[in-house]
CSV table of C-alpha atoms and ligand atoms in Angstrom, one decimal:
chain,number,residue,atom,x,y,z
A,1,UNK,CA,-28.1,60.8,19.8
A,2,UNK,CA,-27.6,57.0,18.3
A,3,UNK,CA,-26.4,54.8,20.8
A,4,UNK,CA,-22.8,53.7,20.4
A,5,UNK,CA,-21.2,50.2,20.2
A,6,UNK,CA,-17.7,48.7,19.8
A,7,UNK,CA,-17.1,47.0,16.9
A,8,UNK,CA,-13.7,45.1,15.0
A,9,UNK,CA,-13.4,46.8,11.9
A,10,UNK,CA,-10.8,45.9,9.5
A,11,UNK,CA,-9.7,48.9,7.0
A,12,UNK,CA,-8.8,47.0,4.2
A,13,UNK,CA,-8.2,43.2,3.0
A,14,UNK,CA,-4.8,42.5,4.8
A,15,UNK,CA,-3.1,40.6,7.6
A,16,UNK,CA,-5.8,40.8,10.8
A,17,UNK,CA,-3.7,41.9,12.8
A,18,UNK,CA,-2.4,45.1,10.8
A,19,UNK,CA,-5.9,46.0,9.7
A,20,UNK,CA,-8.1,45.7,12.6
A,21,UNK,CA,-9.1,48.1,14.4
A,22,UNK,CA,-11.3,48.5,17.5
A,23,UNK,CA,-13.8,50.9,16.4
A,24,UNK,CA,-17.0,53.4,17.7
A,25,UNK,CA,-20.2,52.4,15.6
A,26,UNK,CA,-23.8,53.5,16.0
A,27,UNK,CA,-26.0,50.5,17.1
A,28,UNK,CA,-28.0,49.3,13.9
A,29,UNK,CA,-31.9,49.5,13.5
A,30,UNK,CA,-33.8,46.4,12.3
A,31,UNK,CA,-35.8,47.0,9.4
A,32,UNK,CA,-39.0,44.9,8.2
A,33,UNK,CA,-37.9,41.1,8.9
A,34,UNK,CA,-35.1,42.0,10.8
A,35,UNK,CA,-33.8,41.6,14.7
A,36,UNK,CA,-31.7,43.5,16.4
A,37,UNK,CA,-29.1,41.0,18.2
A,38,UNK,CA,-27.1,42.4,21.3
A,39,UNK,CA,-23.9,39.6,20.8
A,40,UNK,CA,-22.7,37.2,23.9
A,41,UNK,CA,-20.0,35.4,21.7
A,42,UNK,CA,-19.2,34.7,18.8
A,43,UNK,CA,-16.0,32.7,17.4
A,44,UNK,CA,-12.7,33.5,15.3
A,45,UNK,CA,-12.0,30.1,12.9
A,46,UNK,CA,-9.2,30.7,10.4
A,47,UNK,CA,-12.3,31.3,7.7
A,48,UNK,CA,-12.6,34.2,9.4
A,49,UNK,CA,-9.3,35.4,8.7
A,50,UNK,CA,-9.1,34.1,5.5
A,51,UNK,CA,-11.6,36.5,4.2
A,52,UNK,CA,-9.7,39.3,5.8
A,53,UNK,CA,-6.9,38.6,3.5
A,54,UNK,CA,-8.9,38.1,0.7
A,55,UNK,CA,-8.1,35.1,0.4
A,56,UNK,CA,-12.1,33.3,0.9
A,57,UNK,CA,-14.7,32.3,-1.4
A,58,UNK,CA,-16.1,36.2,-0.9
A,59,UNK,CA,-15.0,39.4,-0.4
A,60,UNK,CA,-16.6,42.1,1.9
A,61,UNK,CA,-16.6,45.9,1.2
A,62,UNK,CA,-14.2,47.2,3.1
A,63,UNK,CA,-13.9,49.1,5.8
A,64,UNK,CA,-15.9,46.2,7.0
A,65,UNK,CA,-16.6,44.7,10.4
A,66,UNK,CA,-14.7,41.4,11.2
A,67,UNK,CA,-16.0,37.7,11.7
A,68,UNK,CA,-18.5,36.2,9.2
A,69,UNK,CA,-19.5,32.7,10.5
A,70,UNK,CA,-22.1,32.5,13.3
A,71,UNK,CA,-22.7,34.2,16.7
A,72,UNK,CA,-24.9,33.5,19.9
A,73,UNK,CA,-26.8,36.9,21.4
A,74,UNK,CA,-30.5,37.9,23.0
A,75,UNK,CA,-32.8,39.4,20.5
A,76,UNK,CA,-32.6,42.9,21.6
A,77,UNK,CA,-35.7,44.6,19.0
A,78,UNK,CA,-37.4,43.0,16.5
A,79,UNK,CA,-38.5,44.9,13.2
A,80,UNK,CA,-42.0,45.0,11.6
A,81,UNK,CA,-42.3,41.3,10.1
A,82,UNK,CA,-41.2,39.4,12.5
A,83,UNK,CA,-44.0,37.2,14.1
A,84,UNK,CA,-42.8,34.1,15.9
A,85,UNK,CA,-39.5,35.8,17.9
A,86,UNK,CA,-39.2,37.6,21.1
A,87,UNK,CA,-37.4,40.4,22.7
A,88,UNK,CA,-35.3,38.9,25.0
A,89,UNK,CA,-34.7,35.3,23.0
A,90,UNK,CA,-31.1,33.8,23.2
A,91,UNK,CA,-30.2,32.9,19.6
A,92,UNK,CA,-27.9,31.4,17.2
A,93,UNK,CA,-27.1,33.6,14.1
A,94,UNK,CA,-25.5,32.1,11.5
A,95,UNK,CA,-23.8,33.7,8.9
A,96,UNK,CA,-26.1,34.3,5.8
A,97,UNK,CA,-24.2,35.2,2.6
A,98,UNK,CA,-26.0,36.5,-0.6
A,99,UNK,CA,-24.4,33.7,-2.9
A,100,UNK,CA,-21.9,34.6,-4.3
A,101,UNK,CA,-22.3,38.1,-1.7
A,102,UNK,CA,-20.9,38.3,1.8
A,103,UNK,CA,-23.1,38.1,4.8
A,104,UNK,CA,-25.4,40.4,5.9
A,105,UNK,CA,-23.5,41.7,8.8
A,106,UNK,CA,-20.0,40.8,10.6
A,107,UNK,CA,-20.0,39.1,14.4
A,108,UNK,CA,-17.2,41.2,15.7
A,109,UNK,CA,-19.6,43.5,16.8
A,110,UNK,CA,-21.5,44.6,20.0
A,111,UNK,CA,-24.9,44.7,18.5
A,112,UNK,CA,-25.6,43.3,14.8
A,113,UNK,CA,-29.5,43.1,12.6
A,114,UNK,CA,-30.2,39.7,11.0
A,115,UNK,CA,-32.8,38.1,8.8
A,116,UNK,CA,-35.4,36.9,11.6
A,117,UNK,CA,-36.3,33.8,9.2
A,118,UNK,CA,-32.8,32.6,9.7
A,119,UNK,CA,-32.7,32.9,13.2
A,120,UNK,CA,-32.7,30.0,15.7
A,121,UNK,CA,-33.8,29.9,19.6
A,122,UNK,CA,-30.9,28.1,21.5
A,123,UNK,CA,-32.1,26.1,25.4
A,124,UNK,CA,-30.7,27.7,28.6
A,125,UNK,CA,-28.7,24.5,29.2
A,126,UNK,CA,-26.5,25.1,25.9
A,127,UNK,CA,-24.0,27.6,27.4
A,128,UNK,CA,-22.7,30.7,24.7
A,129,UNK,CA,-19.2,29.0,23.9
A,130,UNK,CA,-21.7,26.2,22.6
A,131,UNK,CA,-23.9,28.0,21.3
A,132,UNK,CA,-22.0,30.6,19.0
A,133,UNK,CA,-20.4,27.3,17.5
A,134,UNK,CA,-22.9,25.2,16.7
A,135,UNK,CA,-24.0,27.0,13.0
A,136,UNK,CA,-20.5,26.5,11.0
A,137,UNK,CA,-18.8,23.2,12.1
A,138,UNK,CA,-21.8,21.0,13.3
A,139,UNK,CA,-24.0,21.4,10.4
A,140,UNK,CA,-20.9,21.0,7.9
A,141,UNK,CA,-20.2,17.5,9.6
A,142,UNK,CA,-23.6,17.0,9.6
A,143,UNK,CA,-24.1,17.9,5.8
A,144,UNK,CA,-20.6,16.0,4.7
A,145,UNK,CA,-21.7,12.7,6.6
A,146,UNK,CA,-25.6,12.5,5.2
A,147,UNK,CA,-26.1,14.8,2.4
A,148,UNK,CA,-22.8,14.9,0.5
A,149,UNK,CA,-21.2,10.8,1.2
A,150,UNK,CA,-24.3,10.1,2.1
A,151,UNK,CA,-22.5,7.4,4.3
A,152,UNK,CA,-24.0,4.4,5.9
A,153,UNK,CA,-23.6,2.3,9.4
A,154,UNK,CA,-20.7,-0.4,8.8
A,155,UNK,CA,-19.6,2.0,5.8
A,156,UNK,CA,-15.7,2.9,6.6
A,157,UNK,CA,-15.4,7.0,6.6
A,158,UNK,CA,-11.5,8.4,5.9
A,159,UNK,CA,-11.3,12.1,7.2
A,160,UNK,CA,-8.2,14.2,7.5
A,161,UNK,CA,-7.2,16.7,9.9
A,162,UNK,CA,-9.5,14.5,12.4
A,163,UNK,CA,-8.4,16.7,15.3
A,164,UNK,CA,-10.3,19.5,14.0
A,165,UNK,CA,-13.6,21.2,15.4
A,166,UNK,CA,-15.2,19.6,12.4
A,167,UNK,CA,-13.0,16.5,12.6
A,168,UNK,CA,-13.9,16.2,16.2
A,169,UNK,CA,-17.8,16.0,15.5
A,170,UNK,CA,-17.4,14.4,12.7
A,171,UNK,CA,-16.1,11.3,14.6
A,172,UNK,CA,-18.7,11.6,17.2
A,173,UNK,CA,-21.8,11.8,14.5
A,174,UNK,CA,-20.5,8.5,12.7
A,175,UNK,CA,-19.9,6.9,15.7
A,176,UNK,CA,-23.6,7.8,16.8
A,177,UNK,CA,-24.7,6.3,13.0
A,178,UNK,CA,-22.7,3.5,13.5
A,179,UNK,CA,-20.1,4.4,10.5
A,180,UNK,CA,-16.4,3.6,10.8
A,181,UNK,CA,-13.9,6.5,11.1
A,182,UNK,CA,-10.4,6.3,9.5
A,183,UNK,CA,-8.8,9.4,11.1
A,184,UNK,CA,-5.7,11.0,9.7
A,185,UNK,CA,-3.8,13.7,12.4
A,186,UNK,CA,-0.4,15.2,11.9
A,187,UNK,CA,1.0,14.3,15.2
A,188,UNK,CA,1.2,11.2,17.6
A,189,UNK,CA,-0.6,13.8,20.7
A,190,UNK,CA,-3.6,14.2,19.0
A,191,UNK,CA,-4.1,10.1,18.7
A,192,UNK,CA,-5.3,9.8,22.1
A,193,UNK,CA,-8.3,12.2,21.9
A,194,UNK,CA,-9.1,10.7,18.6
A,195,UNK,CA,-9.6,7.3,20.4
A,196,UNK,CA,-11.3,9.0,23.2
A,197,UNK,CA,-13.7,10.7,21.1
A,198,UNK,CA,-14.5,7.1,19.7
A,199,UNK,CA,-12.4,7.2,16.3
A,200,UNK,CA,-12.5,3.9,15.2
A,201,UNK,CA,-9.0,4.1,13.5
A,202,UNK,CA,-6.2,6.6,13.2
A,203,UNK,CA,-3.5,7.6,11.3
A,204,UNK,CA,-0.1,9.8,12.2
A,205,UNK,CA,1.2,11.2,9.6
A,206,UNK,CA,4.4,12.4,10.9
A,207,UNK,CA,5.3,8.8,11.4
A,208,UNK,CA,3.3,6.8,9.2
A,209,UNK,CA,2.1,6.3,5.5
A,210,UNK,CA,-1.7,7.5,4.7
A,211,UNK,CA,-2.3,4.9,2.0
A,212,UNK,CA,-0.4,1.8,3.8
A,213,UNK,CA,-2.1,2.5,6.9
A,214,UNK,CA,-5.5,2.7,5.0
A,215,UNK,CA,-5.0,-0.4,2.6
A,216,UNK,CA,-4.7,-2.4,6.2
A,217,UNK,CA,-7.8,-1.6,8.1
A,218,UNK,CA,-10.1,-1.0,5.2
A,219,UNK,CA,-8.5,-3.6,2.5
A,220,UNK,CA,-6.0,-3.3,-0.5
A,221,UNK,CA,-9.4,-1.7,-2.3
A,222,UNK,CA,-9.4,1.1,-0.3
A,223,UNK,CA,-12.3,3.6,1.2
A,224,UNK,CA,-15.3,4.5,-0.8
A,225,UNK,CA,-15.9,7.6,1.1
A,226,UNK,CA,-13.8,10.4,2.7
A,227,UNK,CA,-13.6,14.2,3.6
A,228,UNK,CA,-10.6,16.5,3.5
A,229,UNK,CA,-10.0,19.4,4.5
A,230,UNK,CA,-5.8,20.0,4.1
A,231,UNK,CA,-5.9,19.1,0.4
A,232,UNK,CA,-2.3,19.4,-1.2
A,233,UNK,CA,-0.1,16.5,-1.1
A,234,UNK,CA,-2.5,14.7,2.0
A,235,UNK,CA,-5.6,15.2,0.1
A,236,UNK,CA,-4.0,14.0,-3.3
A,237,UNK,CA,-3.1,10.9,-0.6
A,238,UNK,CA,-6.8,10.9,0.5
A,239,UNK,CA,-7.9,10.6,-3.5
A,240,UNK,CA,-5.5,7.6,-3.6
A,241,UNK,CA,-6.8,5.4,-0.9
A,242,UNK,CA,-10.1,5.6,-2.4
A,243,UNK,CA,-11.9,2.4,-3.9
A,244,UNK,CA,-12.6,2.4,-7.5
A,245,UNK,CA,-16.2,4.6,-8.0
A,246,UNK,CA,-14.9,6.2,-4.5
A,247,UNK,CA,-16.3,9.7,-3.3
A,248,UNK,CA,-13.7,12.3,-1.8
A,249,UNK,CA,-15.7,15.6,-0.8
A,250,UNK,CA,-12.6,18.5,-0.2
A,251,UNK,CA,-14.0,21.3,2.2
A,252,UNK,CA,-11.5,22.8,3.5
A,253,UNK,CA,-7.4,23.5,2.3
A,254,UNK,CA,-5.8,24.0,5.4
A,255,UNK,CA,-2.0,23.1,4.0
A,256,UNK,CA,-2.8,26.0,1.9
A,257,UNK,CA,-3.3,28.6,3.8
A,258,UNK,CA,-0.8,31.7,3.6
A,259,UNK,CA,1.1,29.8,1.2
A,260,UNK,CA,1.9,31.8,-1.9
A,261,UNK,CA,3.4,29.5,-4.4
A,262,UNK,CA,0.8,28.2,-7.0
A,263,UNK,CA,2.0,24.9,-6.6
A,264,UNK,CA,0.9,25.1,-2.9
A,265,UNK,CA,-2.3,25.8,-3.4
A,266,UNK,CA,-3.0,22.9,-5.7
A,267,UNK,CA,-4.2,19.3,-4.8
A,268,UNK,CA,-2.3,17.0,-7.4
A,269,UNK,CA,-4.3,14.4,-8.6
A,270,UNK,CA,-3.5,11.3,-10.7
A,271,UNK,CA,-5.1,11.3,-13.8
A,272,UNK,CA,-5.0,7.8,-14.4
A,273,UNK,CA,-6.1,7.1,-11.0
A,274,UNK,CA,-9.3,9.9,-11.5
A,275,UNK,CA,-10.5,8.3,-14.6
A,276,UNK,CA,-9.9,4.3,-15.1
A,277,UNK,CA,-11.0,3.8,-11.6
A,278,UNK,CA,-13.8,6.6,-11.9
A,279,UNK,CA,-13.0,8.4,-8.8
A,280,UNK,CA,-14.9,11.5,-7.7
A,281,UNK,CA,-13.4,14.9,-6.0
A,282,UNK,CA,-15.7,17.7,-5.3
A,283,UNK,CA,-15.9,20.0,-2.8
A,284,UNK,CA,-18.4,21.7,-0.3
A,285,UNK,CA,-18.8,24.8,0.8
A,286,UNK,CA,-21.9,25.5,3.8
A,287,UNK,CA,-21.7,29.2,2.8
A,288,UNK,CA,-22.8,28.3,-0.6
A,289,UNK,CA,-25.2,25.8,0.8
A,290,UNK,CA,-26.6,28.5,3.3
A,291,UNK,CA,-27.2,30.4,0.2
A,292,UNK,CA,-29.0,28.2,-1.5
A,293,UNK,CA,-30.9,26.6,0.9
A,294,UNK,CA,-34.7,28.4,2.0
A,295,UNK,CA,-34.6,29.9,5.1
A,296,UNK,CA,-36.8,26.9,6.1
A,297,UNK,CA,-34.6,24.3,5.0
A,298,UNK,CA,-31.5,26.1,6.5
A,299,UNK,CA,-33.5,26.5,9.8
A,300,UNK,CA,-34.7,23.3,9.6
A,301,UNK,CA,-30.6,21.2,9.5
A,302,UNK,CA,-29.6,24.0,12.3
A,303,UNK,CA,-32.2,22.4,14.6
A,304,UNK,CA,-31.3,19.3,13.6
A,305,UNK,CA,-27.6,19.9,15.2
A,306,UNK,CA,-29.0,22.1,17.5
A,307,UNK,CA,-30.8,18.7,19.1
A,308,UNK,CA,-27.8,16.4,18.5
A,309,UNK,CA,-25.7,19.1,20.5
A,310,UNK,CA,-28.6,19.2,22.9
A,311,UNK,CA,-29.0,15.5,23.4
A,312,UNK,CA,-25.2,15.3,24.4
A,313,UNK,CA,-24.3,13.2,20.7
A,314,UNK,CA,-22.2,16.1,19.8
A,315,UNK,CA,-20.2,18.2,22.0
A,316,UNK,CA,-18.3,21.1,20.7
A,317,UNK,CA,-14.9,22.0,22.7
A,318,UNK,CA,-15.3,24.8,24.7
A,319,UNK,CA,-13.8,27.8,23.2
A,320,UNK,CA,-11.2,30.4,25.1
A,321,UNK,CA,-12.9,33.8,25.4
A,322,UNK,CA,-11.3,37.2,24.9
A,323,UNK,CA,-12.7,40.4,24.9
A,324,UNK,CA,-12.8,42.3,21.7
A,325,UNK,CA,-9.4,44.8,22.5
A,326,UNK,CA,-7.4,41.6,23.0
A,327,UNK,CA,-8.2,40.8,19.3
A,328,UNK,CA,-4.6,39.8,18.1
A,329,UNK,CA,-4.3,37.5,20.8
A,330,UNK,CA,-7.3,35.8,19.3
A,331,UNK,CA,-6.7,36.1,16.1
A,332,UNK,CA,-3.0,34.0,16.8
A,333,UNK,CA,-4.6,31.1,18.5
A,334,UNK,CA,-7.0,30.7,16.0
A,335,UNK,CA,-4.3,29.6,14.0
A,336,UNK,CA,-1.5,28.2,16.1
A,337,UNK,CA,-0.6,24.8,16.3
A,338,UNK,CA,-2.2,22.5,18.6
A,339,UNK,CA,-4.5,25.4,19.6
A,340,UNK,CA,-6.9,23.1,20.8
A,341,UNK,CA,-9.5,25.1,22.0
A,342,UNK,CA,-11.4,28.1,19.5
A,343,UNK,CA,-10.7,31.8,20.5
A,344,UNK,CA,-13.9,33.8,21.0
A,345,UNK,CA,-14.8,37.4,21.7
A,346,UNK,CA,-17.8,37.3,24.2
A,347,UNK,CA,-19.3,40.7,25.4
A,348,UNK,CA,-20.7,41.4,28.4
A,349,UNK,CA,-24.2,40.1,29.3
A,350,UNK,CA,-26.8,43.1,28.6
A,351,UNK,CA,-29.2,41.7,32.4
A,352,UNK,CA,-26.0,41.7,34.3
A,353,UNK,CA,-24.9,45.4,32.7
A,354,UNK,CA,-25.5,49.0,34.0
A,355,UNK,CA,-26.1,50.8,30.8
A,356,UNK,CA,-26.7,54.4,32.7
B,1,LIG,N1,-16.3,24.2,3.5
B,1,LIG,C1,-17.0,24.6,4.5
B,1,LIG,O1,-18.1,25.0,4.4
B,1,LIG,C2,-16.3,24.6,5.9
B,1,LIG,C3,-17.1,24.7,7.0
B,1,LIG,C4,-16.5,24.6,8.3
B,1,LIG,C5,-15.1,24.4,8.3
B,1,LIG,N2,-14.4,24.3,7.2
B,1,LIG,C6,-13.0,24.1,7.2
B,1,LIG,O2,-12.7,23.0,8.0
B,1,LIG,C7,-11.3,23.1,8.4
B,1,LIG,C8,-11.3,22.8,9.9
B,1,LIG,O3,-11.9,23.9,10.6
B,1,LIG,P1,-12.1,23.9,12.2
B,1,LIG,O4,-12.7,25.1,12.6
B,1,LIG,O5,-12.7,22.6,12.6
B,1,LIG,O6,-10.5,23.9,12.6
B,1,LIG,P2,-9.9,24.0,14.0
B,1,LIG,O7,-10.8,23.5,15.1
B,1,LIG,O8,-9.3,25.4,14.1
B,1,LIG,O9,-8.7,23.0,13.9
B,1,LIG,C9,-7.7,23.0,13.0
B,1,LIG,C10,-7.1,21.6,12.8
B,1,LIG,O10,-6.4,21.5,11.6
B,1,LIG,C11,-5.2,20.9,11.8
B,1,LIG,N3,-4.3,21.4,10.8
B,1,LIG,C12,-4.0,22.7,10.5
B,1,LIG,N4,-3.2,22.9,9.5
B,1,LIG,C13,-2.9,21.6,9.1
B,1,LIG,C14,-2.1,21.1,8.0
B,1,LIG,N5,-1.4,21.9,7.2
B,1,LIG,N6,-2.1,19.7,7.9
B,1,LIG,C15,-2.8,18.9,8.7
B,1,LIG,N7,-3.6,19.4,9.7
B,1,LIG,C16,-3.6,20.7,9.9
B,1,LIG,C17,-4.8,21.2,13.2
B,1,LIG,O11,-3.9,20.3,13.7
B,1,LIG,P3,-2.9,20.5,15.0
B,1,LIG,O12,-3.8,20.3,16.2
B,1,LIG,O13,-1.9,19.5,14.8
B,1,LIG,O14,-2.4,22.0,14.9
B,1,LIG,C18,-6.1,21.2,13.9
B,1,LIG,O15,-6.4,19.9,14.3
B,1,LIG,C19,-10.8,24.5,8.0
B,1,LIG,O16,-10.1,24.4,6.8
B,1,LIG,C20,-12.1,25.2,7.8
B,1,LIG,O17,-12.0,26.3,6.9
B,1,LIG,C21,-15.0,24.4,6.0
């Protein structure tokens, strides 16, 4: 008889909530270069639910079991291939997607099998909320800072929705590289953490103006580099405060989300402003960079914030956790205002469990 395992299926693409499903699965075998991972944690970020409604840069089959970002879980069996790992190892999977594919496997999931080239060994000290979070939103503040803007100590750095995860380490990583941080937040509360983080600057939108407040602590020229990740109206604001020859890199389009109108979904940009002062709006996605990137290299940035995390120069807010039946619970916090804190769905530890 296959063993057994709980999994979050969703039936088709469609509101998380009406298509998920708790379901019975049998536990996967690892094939040549694969592991078998028995799951600790493993987050719910709005990407997550994005995909679900079809709405993401990719598209499981579906049926198809939930959450495609990262997880944190003990190798449980290791397939032919796989020199270098150990039954036993806590480690970080991070979501791996064929580009333009979906990932191997989903995170909602008891037990999963992952590509043991892409796996990375997490220290004891680095408990599992940590740990399951430290794929997606480290390395993409990691990746936006240094490989996309490229930005340097002194340089000033505008970023939206600075009360973000990503916002959040964003701020901590310049302020460890001795960049300048111009944060934008959508409400006066959220100022306060920004500061205590170490945000150099920020800015309220529900009470101030973006491109005022920007042309007086960086100059009338503006910034040369920011990040965005609401895009409509603020991230047509963002592309406005920057310098002539600026850089603004879009990642994310959080003022979009379950927005219908095509007008909603856009980020309206001046022409004039785009071309006589040769502005330049791109955008980054780490799944496409994950997809890209050799195993090596990929392995290779994950330690990199794996150490920064480690070394206390990042710290990632601890998530709430929730077990896998309470999944519409989770999936509303992941998306509530002022959530805060990330939902989770940790499983039980497989040394502390009776599995007679
Ligand atoms: N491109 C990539 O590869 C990549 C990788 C990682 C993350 N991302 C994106 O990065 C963004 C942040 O992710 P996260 O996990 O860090 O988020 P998170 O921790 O869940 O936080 C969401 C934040 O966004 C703010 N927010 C939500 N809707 C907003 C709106 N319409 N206008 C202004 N602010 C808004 C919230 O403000 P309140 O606190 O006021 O509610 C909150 O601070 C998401 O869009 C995500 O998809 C992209």
């Amino acid at each position: 008889m296959p063993r057994s395992m709980r999994a979050l299926v969703a039936l088709e693409a469609g509101e998380p909530t009406d298509v998920l499903r708790l379901e019975s699965r049998p536990v996967p075998t690892p094939k040549a270069g694969q592991a078998l991972i028995r799951v600790k944690a493993t987050p719910v970020h709005a990407s997550d639910l994005h995909v679900l409604r079809g709405r993401y840069g990719f598209s499981p089959e579906f049926p198809a079991v939930g959450g495609y970002m990262e997880c944190v879980g003990h190798i449980e069996t290791l397939g032919p291939d796989t020199e270098g790992l150990k039954a036993g190892e806590r480690v970080v999977a991070a979501a791996i997607p064929a580009v333009p594919g979906p990932p191997v496997a989903g995170t909602w999931q008891e037990y999963l099998v992952a590509d043991a080239r892409r796996l990375l060994p997490v220290p004891d000290h680095l408990n599992d909320s940590t740990a399951c979070q430290l794929a997606v939103n480290p390395l993409t503040a990691l990746l936006l800072v240094t490989r996309e803007l490229d930005a340097q100590a002194g340089e000033w750095l505008l970023q939206t929705a600075a009360g973000s995860t990503v916002g959040r380490l964003v701020i901590q990583l310049c302020r460890h590289l001795g960049i300048r941080t111009i944060n934008v937040v959508r409400r006066r509360s959220a100022v306060e953490e920004i500061t205590a983080l170490g945000g150099d600057e920020a800015i309220c939108t529900e009470d101030e103006d973006l491109m005022q407040r920007v042309a007086e602590i960086a100059g009338p020229a503006g910034v040369r580099k920011a990040v965005d990740c609401v895009a409509g109206p603020v991230g047509a604001q963002v592309s406005q405060a920057l310098a002539p020859g600026g850089e603004l890199v879009v990642y994310g389009a959080l003022s979009t989300h379950r927005q219908t109108d095509p007008a909603a979904l856009t980020i309206p940009l001046q022409a004039r402003s785009v071309i006589y002062e040769t502005k330049t709006v791109r955008g980054f996605w780490l799944n496409r960079w994950f997809g890209t990137a050799s195993p090596e290299i990929a392995l290779h940035a994950l330690a990199r914030v794996r150490d920064l995390v480690a070394d206390e120069v990042l710290s990632i807010p601890q998530g709430r956790p929730f077990p896998l039946e309470r999944f519409a619970e989770a999936v509303a916090l992941a998306e509530a205002p002022a959530h805060g804190t990330k939902p989770l769905f940790v499983f039980e530890d497989a040394r502390d469990e009776d599995d007679g």
